[in-house]
Short mmCIF file of C-alpha atoms in Angstrom, two decimals:
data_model
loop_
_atom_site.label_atom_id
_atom_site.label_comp_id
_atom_site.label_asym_id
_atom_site.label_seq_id
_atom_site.Cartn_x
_atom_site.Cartn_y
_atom_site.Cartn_z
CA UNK A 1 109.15 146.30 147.60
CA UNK A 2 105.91 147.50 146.61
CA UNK A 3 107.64 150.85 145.40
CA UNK A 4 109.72 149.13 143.30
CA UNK A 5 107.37 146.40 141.64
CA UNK A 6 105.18 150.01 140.95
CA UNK A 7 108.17 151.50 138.89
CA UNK A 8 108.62 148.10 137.46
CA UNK A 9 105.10 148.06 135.99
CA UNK A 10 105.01 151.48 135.18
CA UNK A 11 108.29 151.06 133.20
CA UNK A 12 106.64 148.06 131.14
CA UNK A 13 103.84 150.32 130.48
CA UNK A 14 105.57 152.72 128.99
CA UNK A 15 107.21 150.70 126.83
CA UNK A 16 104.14 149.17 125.83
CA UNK A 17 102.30 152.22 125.35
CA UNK A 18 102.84 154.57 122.16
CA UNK A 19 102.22 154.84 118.29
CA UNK A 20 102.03 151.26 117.71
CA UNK A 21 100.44 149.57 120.83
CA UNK A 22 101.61 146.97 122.00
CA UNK A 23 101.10 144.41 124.62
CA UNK A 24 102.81 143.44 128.32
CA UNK A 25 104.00 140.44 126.72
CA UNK A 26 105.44 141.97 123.32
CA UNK A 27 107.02 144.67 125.00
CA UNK A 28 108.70 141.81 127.21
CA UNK A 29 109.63 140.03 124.38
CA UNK A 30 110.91 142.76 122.54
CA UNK A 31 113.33 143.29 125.20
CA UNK A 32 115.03 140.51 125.62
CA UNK A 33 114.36 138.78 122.09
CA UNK A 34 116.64 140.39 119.53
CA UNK A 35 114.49 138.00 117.34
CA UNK A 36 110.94 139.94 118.16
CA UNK A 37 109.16 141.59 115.77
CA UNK A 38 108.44 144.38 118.33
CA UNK A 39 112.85 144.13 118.94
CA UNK A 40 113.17 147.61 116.67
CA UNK A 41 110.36 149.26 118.26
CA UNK A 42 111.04 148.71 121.51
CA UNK A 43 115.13 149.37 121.59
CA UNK A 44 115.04 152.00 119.31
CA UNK A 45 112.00 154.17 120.13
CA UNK A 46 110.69 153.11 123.45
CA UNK A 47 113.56 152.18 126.02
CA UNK A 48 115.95 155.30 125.24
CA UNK A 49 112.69 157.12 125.86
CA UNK A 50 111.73 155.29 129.44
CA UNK A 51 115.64 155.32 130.58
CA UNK A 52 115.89 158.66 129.82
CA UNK A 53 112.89 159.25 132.30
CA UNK A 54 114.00 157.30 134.68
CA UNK A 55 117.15 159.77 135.03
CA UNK A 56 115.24 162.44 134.98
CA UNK A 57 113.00 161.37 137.45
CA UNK A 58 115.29 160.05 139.91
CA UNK A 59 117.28 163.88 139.68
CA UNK A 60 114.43 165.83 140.16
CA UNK A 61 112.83 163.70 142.62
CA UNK A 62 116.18 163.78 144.63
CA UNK A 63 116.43 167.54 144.24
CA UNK A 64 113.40 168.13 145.31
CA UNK A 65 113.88 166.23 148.33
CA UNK A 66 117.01 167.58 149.92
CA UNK A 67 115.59 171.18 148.61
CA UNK A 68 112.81 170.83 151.19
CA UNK A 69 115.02 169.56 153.34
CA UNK A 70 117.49 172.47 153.06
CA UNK A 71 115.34 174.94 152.88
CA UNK A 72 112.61 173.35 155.59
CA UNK A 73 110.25 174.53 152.98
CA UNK A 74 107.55 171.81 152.61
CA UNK A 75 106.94 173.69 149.09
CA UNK A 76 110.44 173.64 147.77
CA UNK A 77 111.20 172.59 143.98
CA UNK A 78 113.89 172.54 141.95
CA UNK A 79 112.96 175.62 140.34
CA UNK A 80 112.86 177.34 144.07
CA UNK A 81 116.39 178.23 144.43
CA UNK A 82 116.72 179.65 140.26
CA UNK A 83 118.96 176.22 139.86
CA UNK A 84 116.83 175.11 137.27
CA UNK A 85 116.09 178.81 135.82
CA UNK A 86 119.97 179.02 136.05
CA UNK A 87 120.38 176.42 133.69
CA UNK A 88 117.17 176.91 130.80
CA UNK A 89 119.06 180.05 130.65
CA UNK A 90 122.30 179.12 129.56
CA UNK A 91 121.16 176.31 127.03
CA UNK A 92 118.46 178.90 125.54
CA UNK A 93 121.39 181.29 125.27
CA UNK A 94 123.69 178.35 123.38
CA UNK A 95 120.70 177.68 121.24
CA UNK A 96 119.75 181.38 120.06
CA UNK A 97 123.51 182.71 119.85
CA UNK A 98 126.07 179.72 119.41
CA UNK A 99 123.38 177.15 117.64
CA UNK A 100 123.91 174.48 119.96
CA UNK A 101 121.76 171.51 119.67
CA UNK A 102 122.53 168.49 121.09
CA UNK A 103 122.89 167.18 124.82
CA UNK A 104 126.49 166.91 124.35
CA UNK A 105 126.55 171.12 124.03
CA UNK A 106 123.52 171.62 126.31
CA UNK A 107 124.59 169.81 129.74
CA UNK A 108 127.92 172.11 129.86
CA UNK A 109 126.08 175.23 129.69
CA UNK A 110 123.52 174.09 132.22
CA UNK A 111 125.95 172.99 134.33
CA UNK A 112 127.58 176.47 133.87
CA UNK A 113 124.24 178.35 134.21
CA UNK A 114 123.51 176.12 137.61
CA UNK A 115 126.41 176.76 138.86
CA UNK A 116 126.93 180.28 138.74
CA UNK A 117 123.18 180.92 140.05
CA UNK A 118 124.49 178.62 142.89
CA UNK A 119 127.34 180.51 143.57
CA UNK A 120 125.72 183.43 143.10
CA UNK A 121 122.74 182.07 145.49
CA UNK A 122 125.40 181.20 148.04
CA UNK A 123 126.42 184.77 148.16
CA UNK A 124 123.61 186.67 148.02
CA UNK A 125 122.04 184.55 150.99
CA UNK A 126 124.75 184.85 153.43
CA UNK A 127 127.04 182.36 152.75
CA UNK A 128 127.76 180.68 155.61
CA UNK A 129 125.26 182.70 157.39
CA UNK A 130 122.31 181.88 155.28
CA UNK A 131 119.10 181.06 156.39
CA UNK A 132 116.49 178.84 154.85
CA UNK A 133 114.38 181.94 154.38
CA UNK A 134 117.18 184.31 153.03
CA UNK A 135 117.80 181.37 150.81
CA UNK A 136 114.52 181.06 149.71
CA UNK A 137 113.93 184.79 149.18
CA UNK A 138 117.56 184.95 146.83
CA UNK A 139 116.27 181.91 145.25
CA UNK A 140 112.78 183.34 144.00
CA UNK A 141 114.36 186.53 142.40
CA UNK A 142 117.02 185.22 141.05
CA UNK A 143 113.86 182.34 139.26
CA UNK A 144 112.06 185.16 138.31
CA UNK A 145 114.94 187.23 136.41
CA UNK A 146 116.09 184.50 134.75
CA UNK A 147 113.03 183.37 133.52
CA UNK A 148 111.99 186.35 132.15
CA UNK A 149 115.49 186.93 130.49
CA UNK A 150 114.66 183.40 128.65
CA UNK A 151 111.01 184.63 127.51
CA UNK A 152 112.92 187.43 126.10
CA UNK A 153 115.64 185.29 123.86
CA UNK A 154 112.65 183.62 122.95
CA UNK A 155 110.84 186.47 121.73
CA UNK A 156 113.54 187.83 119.90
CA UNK A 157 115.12 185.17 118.29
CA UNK A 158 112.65 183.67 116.23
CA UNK A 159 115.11 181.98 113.69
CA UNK A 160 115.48 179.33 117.19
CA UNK A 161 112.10 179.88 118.50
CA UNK A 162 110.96 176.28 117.25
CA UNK A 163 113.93 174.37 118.39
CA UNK A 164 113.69 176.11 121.98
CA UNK A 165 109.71 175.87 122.37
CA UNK A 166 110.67 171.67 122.47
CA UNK A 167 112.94 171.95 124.61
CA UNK A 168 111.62 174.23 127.00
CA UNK A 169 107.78 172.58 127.56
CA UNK A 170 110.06 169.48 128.89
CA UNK A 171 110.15 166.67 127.00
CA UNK A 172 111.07 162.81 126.32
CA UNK A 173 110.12 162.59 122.86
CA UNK A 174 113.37 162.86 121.88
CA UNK A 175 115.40 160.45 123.90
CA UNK A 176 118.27 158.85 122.18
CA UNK A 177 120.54 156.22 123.75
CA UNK A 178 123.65 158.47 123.13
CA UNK A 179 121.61 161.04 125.80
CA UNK A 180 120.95 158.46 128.33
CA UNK A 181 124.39 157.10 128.58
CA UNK A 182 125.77 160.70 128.65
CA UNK A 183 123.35 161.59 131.73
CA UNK A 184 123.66 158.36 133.63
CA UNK A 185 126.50 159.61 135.13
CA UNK A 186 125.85 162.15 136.02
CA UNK A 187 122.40 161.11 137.83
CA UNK A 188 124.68 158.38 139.30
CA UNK A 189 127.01 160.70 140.96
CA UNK A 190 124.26 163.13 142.34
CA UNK A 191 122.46 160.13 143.52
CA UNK A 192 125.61 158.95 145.87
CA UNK A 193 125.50 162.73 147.10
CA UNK A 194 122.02 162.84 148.27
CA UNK A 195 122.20 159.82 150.04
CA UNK A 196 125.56 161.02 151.89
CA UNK A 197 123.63 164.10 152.81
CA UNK A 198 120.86 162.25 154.66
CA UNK A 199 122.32 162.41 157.99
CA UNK A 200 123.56 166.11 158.26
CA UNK A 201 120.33 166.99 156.71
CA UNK A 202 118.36 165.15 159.23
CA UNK A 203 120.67 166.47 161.88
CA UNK A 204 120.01 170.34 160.36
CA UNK A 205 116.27 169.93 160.65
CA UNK A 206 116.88 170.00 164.86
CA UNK A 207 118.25 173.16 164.19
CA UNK A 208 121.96 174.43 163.29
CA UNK A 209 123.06 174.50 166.82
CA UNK A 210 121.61 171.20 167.45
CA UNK A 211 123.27 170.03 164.34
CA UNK A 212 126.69 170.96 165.31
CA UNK A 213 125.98 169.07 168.98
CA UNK A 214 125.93 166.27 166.96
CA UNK A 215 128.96 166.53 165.03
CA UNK A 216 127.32 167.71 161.72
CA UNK A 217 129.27 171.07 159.66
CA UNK A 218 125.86 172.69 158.72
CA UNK A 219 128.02 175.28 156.33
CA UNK A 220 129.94 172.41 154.17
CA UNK A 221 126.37 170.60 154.24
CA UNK A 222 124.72 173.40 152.84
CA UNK A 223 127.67 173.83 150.01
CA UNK A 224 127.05 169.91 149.21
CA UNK A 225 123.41 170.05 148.98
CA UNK A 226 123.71 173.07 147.02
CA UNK A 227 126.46 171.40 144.74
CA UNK A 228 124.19 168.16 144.36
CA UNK A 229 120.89 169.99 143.76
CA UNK A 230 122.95 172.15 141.05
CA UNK A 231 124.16 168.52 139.25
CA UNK A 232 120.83 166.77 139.39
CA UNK A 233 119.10 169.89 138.22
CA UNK A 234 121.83 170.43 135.75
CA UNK A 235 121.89 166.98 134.04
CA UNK A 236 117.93 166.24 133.71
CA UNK A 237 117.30 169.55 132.63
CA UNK A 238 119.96 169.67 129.74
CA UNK A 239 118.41 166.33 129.05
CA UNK A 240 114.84 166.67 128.72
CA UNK A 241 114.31 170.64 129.23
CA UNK A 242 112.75 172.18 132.40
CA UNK A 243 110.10 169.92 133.95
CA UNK A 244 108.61 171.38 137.33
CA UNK A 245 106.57 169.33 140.30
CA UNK A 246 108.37 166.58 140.50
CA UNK A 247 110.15 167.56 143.27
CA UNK A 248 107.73 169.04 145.24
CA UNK A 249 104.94 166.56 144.74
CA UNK A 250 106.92 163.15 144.96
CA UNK A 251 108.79 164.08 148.65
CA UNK A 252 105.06 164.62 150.34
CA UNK A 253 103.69 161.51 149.06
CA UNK A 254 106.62 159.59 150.17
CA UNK A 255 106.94 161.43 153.35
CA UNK A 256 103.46 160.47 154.31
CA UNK A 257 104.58 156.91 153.85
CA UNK A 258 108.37 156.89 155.86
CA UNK A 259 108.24 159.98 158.03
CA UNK A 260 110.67 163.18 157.77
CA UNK A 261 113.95 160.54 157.68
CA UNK A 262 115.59 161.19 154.89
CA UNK A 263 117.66 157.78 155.34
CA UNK A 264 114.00 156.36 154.26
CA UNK A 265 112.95 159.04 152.13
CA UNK A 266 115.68 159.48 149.81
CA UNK A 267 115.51 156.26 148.58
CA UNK A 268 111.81 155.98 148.39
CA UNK A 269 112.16 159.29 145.99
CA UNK A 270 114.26 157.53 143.80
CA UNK A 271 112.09 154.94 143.00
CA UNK A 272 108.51 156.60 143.24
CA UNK A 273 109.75 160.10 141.35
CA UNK A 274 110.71 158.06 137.86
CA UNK A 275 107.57 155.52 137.97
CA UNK A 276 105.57 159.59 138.37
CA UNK A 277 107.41 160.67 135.36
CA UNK A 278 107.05 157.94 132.95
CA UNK A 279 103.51 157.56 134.03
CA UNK A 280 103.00 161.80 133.33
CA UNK A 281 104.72 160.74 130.11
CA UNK A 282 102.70 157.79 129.00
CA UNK A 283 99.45 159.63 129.80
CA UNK A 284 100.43 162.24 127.20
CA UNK A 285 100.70 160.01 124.54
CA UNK A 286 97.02 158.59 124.70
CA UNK A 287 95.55 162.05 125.94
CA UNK A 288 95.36 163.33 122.54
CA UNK A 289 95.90 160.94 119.85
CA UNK A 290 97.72 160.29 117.68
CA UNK A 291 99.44 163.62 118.47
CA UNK A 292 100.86 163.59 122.54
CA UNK A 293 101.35 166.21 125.22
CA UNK A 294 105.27 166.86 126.12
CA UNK A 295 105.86 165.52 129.79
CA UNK A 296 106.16 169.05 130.85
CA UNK A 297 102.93 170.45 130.34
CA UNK A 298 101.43 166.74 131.92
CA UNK A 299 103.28 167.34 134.77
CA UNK A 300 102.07 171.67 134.94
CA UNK A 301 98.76 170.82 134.81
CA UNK A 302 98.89 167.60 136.93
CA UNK A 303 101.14 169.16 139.69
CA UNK A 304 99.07 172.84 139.56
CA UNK A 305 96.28 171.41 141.70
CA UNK A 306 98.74 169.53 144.19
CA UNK A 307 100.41 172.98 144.72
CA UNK A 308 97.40 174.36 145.26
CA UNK A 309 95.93 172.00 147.87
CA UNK A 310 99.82 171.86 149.74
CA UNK A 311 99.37 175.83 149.87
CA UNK A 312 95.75 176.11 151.36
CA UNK A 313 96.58 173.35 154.19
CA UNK A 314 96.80 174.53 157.66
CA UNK A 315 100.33 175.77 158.18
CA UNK A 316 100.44 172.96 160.97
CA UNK A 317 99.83 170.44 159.02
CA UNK A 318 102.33 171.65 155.76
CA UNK A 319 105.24 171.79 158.14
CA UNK A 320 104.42 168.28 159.20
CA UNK A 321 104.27 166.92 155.88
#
């Protein structure tokens, strides 16, 4: 409950907060009062904006989540296994070579450029043999490859250097409602996936052997979580470009609060990762008035210290969290 009246507040905040200020009580009335004076404002500017990160939070929070607990890597992101690397470089490449520019264009190439580093991921870790390390390890490479392979389009191209530095810093600036009601499904569907994968995950972390005793198919688990993490990934970072540390910071601050269950967890993610990203993204709009900070960079140099301290904690102690 008190997750939950925390998003609520947060959401009302954000849109609240912005180029024209405005109250608790305007924004309120704005959104229910086609009448308000604050109606335009509110529907047109602010609510596609705090939807919008709401999806995105609830995917990468999720992702995060059953990354860690696929990997049993207490510093797994996203951007761990390439998935999100996978797909920045296929909607760079539509941008610089087809001139792509809407969601509409970008989700099926990031969908395409997920997938295939999933597939590819899948293979080069063992397939049905792969370990959490071997994962990790495939997962790094392939991130750092790709990555570099997008600096380089960037560098090149600069005809579609301005239209790509948006999108890649990770933003929500742009939100329209034509974007959020093309990702809700999406998010929706990936959602229903991670919560199906709570049990075989939680029987996985006893140990593949263990998880088998207990009538859990570790392989087809690891294909679904794989498959979810590439559709959550996929959808919020078409959306709203790469944002990183959202997954990795959300699942330890919720874990502290439920425990390892991911029955508990899960859920808890979805509600505490958006409230983290709209509250990243209405801090950089008063940071530096009246220009903002893109949620992305927020969220880099909010999350770089977090990383930080999760690295330099005894080992003991990381695994637990």
């Amino acid at each position: 409950m008190a997750a939950a009246v925390l998003l609520l507040a947060v959401v009302m905040v954000s849109l609240a907060v912005g180029a024209k200020p405005l109250s608790i009580g305007q924004a309120w009335d704005g959104l229910v009062h086609s009448g308000s004076g604050s109606y335009t404002v509110v529907h047109q500017m602010r609510l596609p904006r705090t939807l919008l990160g709401l999806l995105a939070g609830v995917a990468l929070g999720l992702a995060g989540a059953v990354m860690q607990a696929l990997t049993r890597n207490p510093l797994a992101d996203p951007g761990l296994l390439g998935i999100n690397a996978g797909a920045s470089a296929a909607v760079v490449s539509a941008i610089s070579f087809l001139g792509v520019v809407s969601f509409a264009g970008f989700v099926w190439f990031a969908f395409a450029g997920a997938g295939a580093v999933a597939v590819l991921l899948y293979a080069v870790g063992g397939g049905r043999g792969a370990t959490p390390a071997r994962l990790a390890l495939a997962g790094s490479a392939l991130n750092a490859a790709l990555y570099s392979y997008v600096n380089a389009v960037q560098l090149l191209d600069t005809a579609s250097l301005d239209r790509m530095r948006f999108w890649t810093v990770g933003s929500l600036a742009a939100a329209q409602t034509s974007t959020v009601e093309k990702v809700a499904p999406f998010v929706a569907v990936g959602l229903v996936l991670a919560l199906l994968l709570a049990r075989p995950l939680n029987a996985m972390a006893m140990g593949e052997d263990a998880a088998r005793a207990l009538g859990a198919r570790p392989g087809r688990a690891k294909i679904v979580a794989i498959g979810t993490v590439t559709l959550l990934c996929g959808a919020a970072t078409a959306a709203c470009g790469p944002i990183i540390f959202v997954g990795l910071m959300v699942p330890h601050f919720v874990r502290a609060l439920t425990g390892p269950d991911l029955r508990w967890l899960l859920p808890y993610c979805a509600v505490l990762a958006p409230a983290l990203m709209l509250a990243a993204d209405v801090l950089g709009r008063v940071v530096v008035r009246p220009s903002e900070l893109q949620v992305g960079i927020v969220m880099v140099v909010a999350g770089g210290p977090v990383f930080l301290y999760f690295v330099r904690r005894p080992r003991s102690k990381a695994v637990a969290a």
